[in-house]
């Protein structure tokens, strides 16, 4: 499982001709110039791609955590007409492939004038479009005793205060799980930015990596491997720092407490 990562790391330290000409994993001559060349060798600095991906990923995390937790609280705690029907329809969206809704979404964003901006990649996250996170949070919220809600209502708390003062503080593991998955999936997304972003100055990391591959055959493979290694650093850092909350959120999402 780790060999492809080690091969990519070793490839970033090899000469261009040595990458595919030698079977050995270790480079004959350690060359770190690919990192400098990959970072600033193109027309646009790779730091710009990192910043664009970071902005989109952070906004997506905030949008998913806020909107999906609100929707999950409504399904788990509030009583309204057609709740079970709407919940079933929400779960049904999990079976729809992304490509089925791609064309109508693109037409909608095109008429709104959002194409070639980050809005199509960010705004839907604030509208609770990810049914997986809603379902995950609903299962977690249902495990929190309802006696806490009843006691808060007797003290005069509104539904909003119950959500913000009771549910959110007790739901830190599942919120962290949603945040981590949102960050990783958004950071690794290639198809969405490819469809909606056409200006090279607004490219994300994944589109920036694609720029190293030239259709004429003049590809900078060592620079590509070097920037690929750097693109993995944020994901590893996020996972290492929040690993405990991630495991706890997944382990307790479907359990009654």
Short mmCIF file of C-alpha atoms in Angstrom, two decimals:
data_model
loop_
_atom_site.label_atom_id
_atom_site.label_comp_id
_atom_site.label_asym_id
_atom_site.label_seq_id
_atom_site.Cartn_x
_atom_site.Cartn_y
_atom_site.Cartn_z
CA UNK A 1 0.00 0.00 0.00
CA UNK A 2 2.83 2.40 0.81
CA UNK A 3 5.01 1.48 -2.17
CA UNK A 4 3.33 3.88 -4.65
CA UNK A 5 3.85 6.75 -2.20
CA UNK A 6 7.48 5.77 -1.70
CA UNK A 7 7.95 5.49 -5.46
CA UNK A 8 6.46 8.96 -5.94
CA UNK A 9 8.71 10.37 -3.21
CA UNK A 10 11.75 8.73 -4.77
CA UNK A 11 10.70 9.94 -8.23
CA UNK A 12 10.70 13.53 -7.05
CA UNK A 13 14.40 13.15 -6.15
CA UNK A 14 15.48 11.57 -9.43
CA UNK A 15 16.62 12.98 -12.71
CA UNK A 16 14.00 13.02 -15.47
CA UNK A 17 15.70 10.23 -17.41
CA UNK A 18 16.22 8.11 -14.30
CA UNK A 19 12.55 7.90 -13.31
CA UNK A 20 11.59 5.43 -16.01
CA UNK A 21 15.07 4.19 -16.88
CA UNK A 22 16.02 2.61 -13.55
CA UNK A 23 14.18 -0.09 -11.61
CA UNK A 24 15.78 0.85 -8.30
CA UNK A 25 13.62 2.73 -5.83
CA UNK A 26 16.50 4.80 -4.44
CA UNK A 27 17.87 7.51 -6.75
CA UNK A 28 21.48 7.27 -7.87
CA UNK A 29 21.87 11.00 -7.33
CA UNK A 30 19.68 12.92 -4.90
CA UNK A 31 18.27 15.95 -6.72
CA UNK A 32 15.95 18.34 -4.85
CA UNK A 33 15.65 20.84 -7.68
CA UNK A 34 12.29 19.39 -8.73
CA UNK A 35 10.63 20.99 -5.69
CA UNK A 36 11.87 24.47 -6.56
CA UNK A 37 11.12 23.93 -10.25
CA UNK A 38 7.65 22.59 -9.58
CA UNK A 39 6.80 25.37 -7.14
CA UNK A 40 7.82 28.33 -9.28
CA UNK A 41 8.73 26.87 -12.67
CA UNK A 42 5.35 27.50 -14.32
CA UNK A 43 3.73 30.78 -15.27
CA UNK A 44 1.72 30.78 -12.02
CA UNK A 45 3.31 29.83 -8.73
CA UNK A 46 2.07 26.58 -7.25
CA UNK A 47 1.43 28.49 -4.03
CA UNK A 48 -1.51 30.14 -5.81
CA UNK A 49 -3.04 26.71 -6.42
CA UNK A 50 -2.53 25.82 -2.77
CA UNK A 51 -4.25 29.01 -1.66
CA UNK A 52 -7.20 28.46 -4.02
CA UNK A 53 -7.67 24.90 -2.78
CA UNK A 54 -7.39 26.00 0.83
CA UNK A 55 -10.05 28.71 0.41
CA UNK A 56 -12.47 26.33 -1.29
CA UNK A 57 -11.82 23.54 1.22
CA UNK A 58 -12.25 25.75 4.30
CA UNK A 59 -15.47 27.31 2.98
CA UNK A 60 -16.80 23.86 2.10
CA UNK A 61 -16.02 22.59 5.60
CA UNK A 62 -17.83 25.52 7.21
CA UNK A 63 -20.80 25.16 4.86
CA UNK A 64 -21.19 21.42 5.33
CA UNK A 65 -20.83 21.49 9.11
CA UNK A 66 -23.30 24.35 9.62
CA UNK A 67 -25.97 23.44 7.06
CA UNK A 68 -25.88 19.66 7.50
CA UNK A 69 -26.00 19.93 11.30
CA UNK A 70 -29.04 22.21 11.05
CA UNK A 71 -30.81 19.80 8.68
CA UNK A 72 -29.87 16.82 10.86
CA UNK A 73 -31.17 18.57 13.99
CA UNK A 74 -34.50 19.18 12.26
CA UNK A 75 -34.83 15.54 11.18
CA UNK A 76 -33.72 14.14 14.54
CA UNK A 77 -35.41 16.49 17.01
CA UNK A 78 -38.16 18.62 15.43
CA UNK A 79 -41.65 17.42 14.52
CA UNK A 80 -43.08 18.73 11.26
CA UNK A 81 -45.43 17.47 8.59
CA UNK A 82 -43.85 15.05 6.12
CA UNK A 83 -40.65 14.64 8.09
CA UNK A 84 -40.28 10.94 7.28
CA UNK A 85 -41.04 11.56 3.60
CA UNK A 86 -38.46 14.33 3.31
CA UNK A 87 -35.92 12.22 5.17
CA UNK A 88 -36.51 9.33 2.75
CA UNK A 89 -36.15 11.65 -0.24
CA UNK A 90 -32.93 13.02 1.24
CA UNK A 91 -31.55 9.49 1.59
CA UNK A 92 -32.64 8.76 -1.98
CA UNK A 93 -30.26 11.43 -3.25
CA UNK A 94 -27.40 9.20 -2.08
CA UNK A 95 -28.24 6.86 -4.96
CA UNK A 96 -27.96 9.59 -7.60
CA UNK A 97 -24.53 9.71 -9.27
CA UNK A 98 -22.96 13.14 -9.46
CA UNK A 99 -22.91 12.96 -13.25
CA UNK A 100 -26.72 12.72 -13.40
CA UNK A 101 -27.18 16.21 -11.94
CA UNK A 102 -24.05 17.72 -13.50
CA UNK A 103 -25.66 19.14 -16.66
CA UNK A 104 -28.69 20.83 -15.01
CA UNK A 105 -26.43 22.21 -12.30
CA UNK A 106 -24.02 23.59 -14.87
CA UNK A 107 -26.88 25.21 -16.82
CA UNK A 108 -28.19 26.76 -13.60
CA UNK A 109 -24.80 28.16 -12.59
CA UNK A 110 -24.19 29.37 -16.14
CA UNK A 111 -27.42 31.41 -16.08
CA UNK A 112 -26.46 32.78 -12.67
CA UNK A 113 -23.09 33.88 -14.07
CA UNK A 114 -21.15 31.76 -11.58
CA UNK A 115 -19.08 29.74 -14.06
CA UNK A 116 -15.33 30.40 -13.76
CA UNK A 117 -15.77 31.36 -10.10
CA UNK A 118 -15.56 29.33 -6.90
CA UNK A 119 -19.27 29.91 -6.15
CA UNK A 120 -20.52 26.64 -7.75
CA UNK A 121 -17.99 24.76 -5.62
CA UNK A 122 -18.83 26.55 -2.35
CA UNK A 123 -22.40 27.87 -2.26
CA UNK A 124 -24.12 24.44 -2.50
CA UNK A 125 -22.22 23.36 0.62
CA UNK A 126 -24.17 25.98 2.60
CA UNK A 127 -27.47 24.47 1.40
CA UNK A 128 -27.07 21.00 2.99
CA UNK A 129 -26.62 19.11 -0.27
CA UNK A 130 -24.52 16.27 1.18
CA UNK A 131 -26.97 13.62 2.37
CA UNK A 132 -24.18 11.44 3.78
CA UNK A 133 -23.24 14.01 6.44
CA UNK A 134 -26.89 14.68 7.27
CA UNK A 135 -27.55 10.97 7.79
CA UNK A 136 -24.38 10.61 9.88
CA UNK A 137 -25.39 13.50 12.13
CA UNK A 138 -29.00 12.35 12.43
CA UNK A 139 -27.79 9.00 13.75
CA UNK A 140 -25.56 10.75 16.25
CA UNK A 141 -28.24 13.21 17.39
CA UNK A 142 -30.70 10.39 17.96
CA UNK A 143 -28.25 8.89 20.44
CA UNK A 144 -28.34 11.99 22.64
CA UNK A 145 -31.01 11.62 25.38
CA UNK A 146 -34.19 13.56 24.71
CA UNK A 147 -34.43 14.37 28.41
CA UNK A 148 -31.86 17.11 27.79
CA UNK A 149 -34.19 18.74 25.25
CA UNK A 150 -37.18 18.45 27.55
CA UNK A 151 -35.30 19.97 30.48
CA UNK A 152 -34.12 22.83 28.29
CA UNK A 153 -37.65 23.47 27.00
CA UNK A 154 -38.95 23.60 30.57
CA UNK A 155 -36.32 26.27 31.25
CA UNK A 156 -37.63 28.28 28.30
CA UNK A 157 -35.05 27.38 25.64
CA UNK A 158 -36.08 27.66 22.01
CA UNK A 159 -35.21 25.09 19.37
CA UNK A 160 -32.32 27.28 18.22
CA UNK A 161 -30.84 27.45 21.72
CA UNK A 162 -31.22 23.70 22.16
CA UNK A 163 -29.33 23.22 18.91
CA UNK A 164 -26.57 25.71 19.68
CA UNK A 165 -26.18 25.21 23.44
CA UNK A 166 -26.83 21.48 23.85
CA UNK A 167 -26.60 19.53 20.59
CA UNK A 168 -23.50 21.12 19.08
CA UNK A 169 -21.28 20.88 22.20
CA UNK A 170 -22.25 17.23 22.63
CA UNK A 171 -21.70 16.44 18.94
CA UNK A 172 -18.07 17.46 18.55
CA UNK A 173 -16.89 14.00 17.34
CA UNK A 174 -19.42 13.76 14.49
CA UNK A 175 -18.90 17.41 13.54
CA UNK A 176 -15.15 16.78 13.39
CA UNK A 177 -15.77 13.70 11.25
CA UNK A 178 -17.86 15.71 8.78
CA UNK A 179 -15.25 18.48 8.73
CA UNK A 180 -12.36 16.09 8.05
CA UNK A 181 -14.14 14.24 5.26
CA UNK A 182 -15.31 17.53 3.73
CA UNK A 183 -11.77 18.88 3.71
CA UNK A 184 -10.24 15.73 2.23
CA UNK A 185 -12.91 15.26 -0.44
CA UNK A 186 -12.82 18.93 -1.45
CA UNK A 187 -9.02 19.08 -1.46
CA UNK A 188 -8.82 15.96 -3.66
CA UNK A 189 -11.67 16.96 -5.99
CA UNK A 190 -10.58 17.18 -9.60
CA UNK A 191 -13.80 16.94 -11.59
CA UNK A 192 -15.67 19.87 -10.02
CA UNK A 193 -12.91 22.47 -10.51
CA UNK A 194 -12.26 21.09 -13.99
CA UNK A 195 -15.87 21.77 -14.99
CA UNK A 196 -16.34 25.20 -13.44
CA UNK A 197 -12.87 26.81 -13.46
CA UNK A 198 -11.30 27.88 -16.75
CA UNK A 199 -8.94 30.66 -15.61
CA UNK A 200 -5.55 29.22 -14.72
CA UNK A 201 -5.20 31.77 -11.93
CA UNK A 202 -8.14 30.18 -10.10
CA UNK A 203 -7.01 26.56 -10.52
CA UNK A 204 -6.88 24.28 -7.51
CA UNK A 205 -4.00 21.97 -6.58
CA UNK A 206 -5.43 19.07 -8.55
CA UNK A 207 -5.74 21.11 -11.74
CA UNK A 208 -2.28 22.52 -11.10
CA UNK A 209 -0.85 19.01 -10.97
CA UNK A 210 -2.53 18.24 -14.28
CA UNK A 211 -0.68 21.19 -15.81
CA UNK A 212 2.63 19.32 -15.47
CA UNK A 213 1.48 16.71 -18.00
CA UNK A 214 1.96 17.92 -21.56
CA UNK A 215 0.11 16.24 -24.43
CA UNK A 216 3.17 16.69 -26.63
CA UNK A 217 5.23 14.43 -24.36
CA UNK A 218 7.31 17.16 -22.70
CA UNK A 219 6.02 16.42 -19.21
CA UNK A 220 7.91 17.39 -16.08
CA UNK A 221 7.44 14.15 -14.17
CA UNK A 222 9.83 14.90 -11.33
CA UNK A 223 8.17 18.27 -10.77
CA UNK A 224 4.79 16.56 -10.83
CA UNK A 225 5.89 14.03 -8.21
CA UNK A 226 7.39 16.77 -6.05
CA UNK A 227 4.20 18.84 -6.02
CA UNK A 228 2.12 15.70 -5.51
CA UNK A 229 4.10 15.01 -2.34
CA UNK A 230 3.48 18.54 -1.10
CA UNK A 231 -0.23 18.29 -1.91
CA UNK A 232 -0.50 15.33 0.48
CA UNK A 233 0.88 17.29 3.44
CA UNK A 234 -2.37 19.14 4.38
CA UNK A 235 -4.37 15.90 4.28
CA UNK A 236 -1.85 14.10 6.51
CA UNK A 237 -1.74 17.01 8.96
CA UNK A 238 -5.54 17.19 9.22
CA UNK A 239 -5.82 13.45 9.74
CA UNK A 240 -3.03 13.24 12.33
CA UNK A 241 -4.38 16.09 14.44
CA UNK A 242 -8.02 14.97 14.35
CA UNK A 243 -7.64 11.19 14.14
CA UNK A 244 -9.10 10.58 17.60
CA UNK A 245 -12.23 12.64 16.92
CA UNK A 246 -12.61 11.02 13.51
CA UNK A 247 -12.57 7.48 14.90
CA UNK A 248 -14.82 8.43 17.81
CA UNK A 249 -17.35 10.10 15.53
CA UNK A 250 -17.59 7.11 13.20
CA UNK A 251 -17.70 4.59 16.06
CA UNK A 252 -20.51 6.33 17.95
CA UNK A 253 -22.63 7.66 15.07
CA UNK A 254 -24.87 4.60 15.02
CA UNK A 255 -24.92 3.78 18.74
CA UNK A 256 -27.44 4.67 21.41
CA UNK A 257 -25.91 6.28 24.46
#
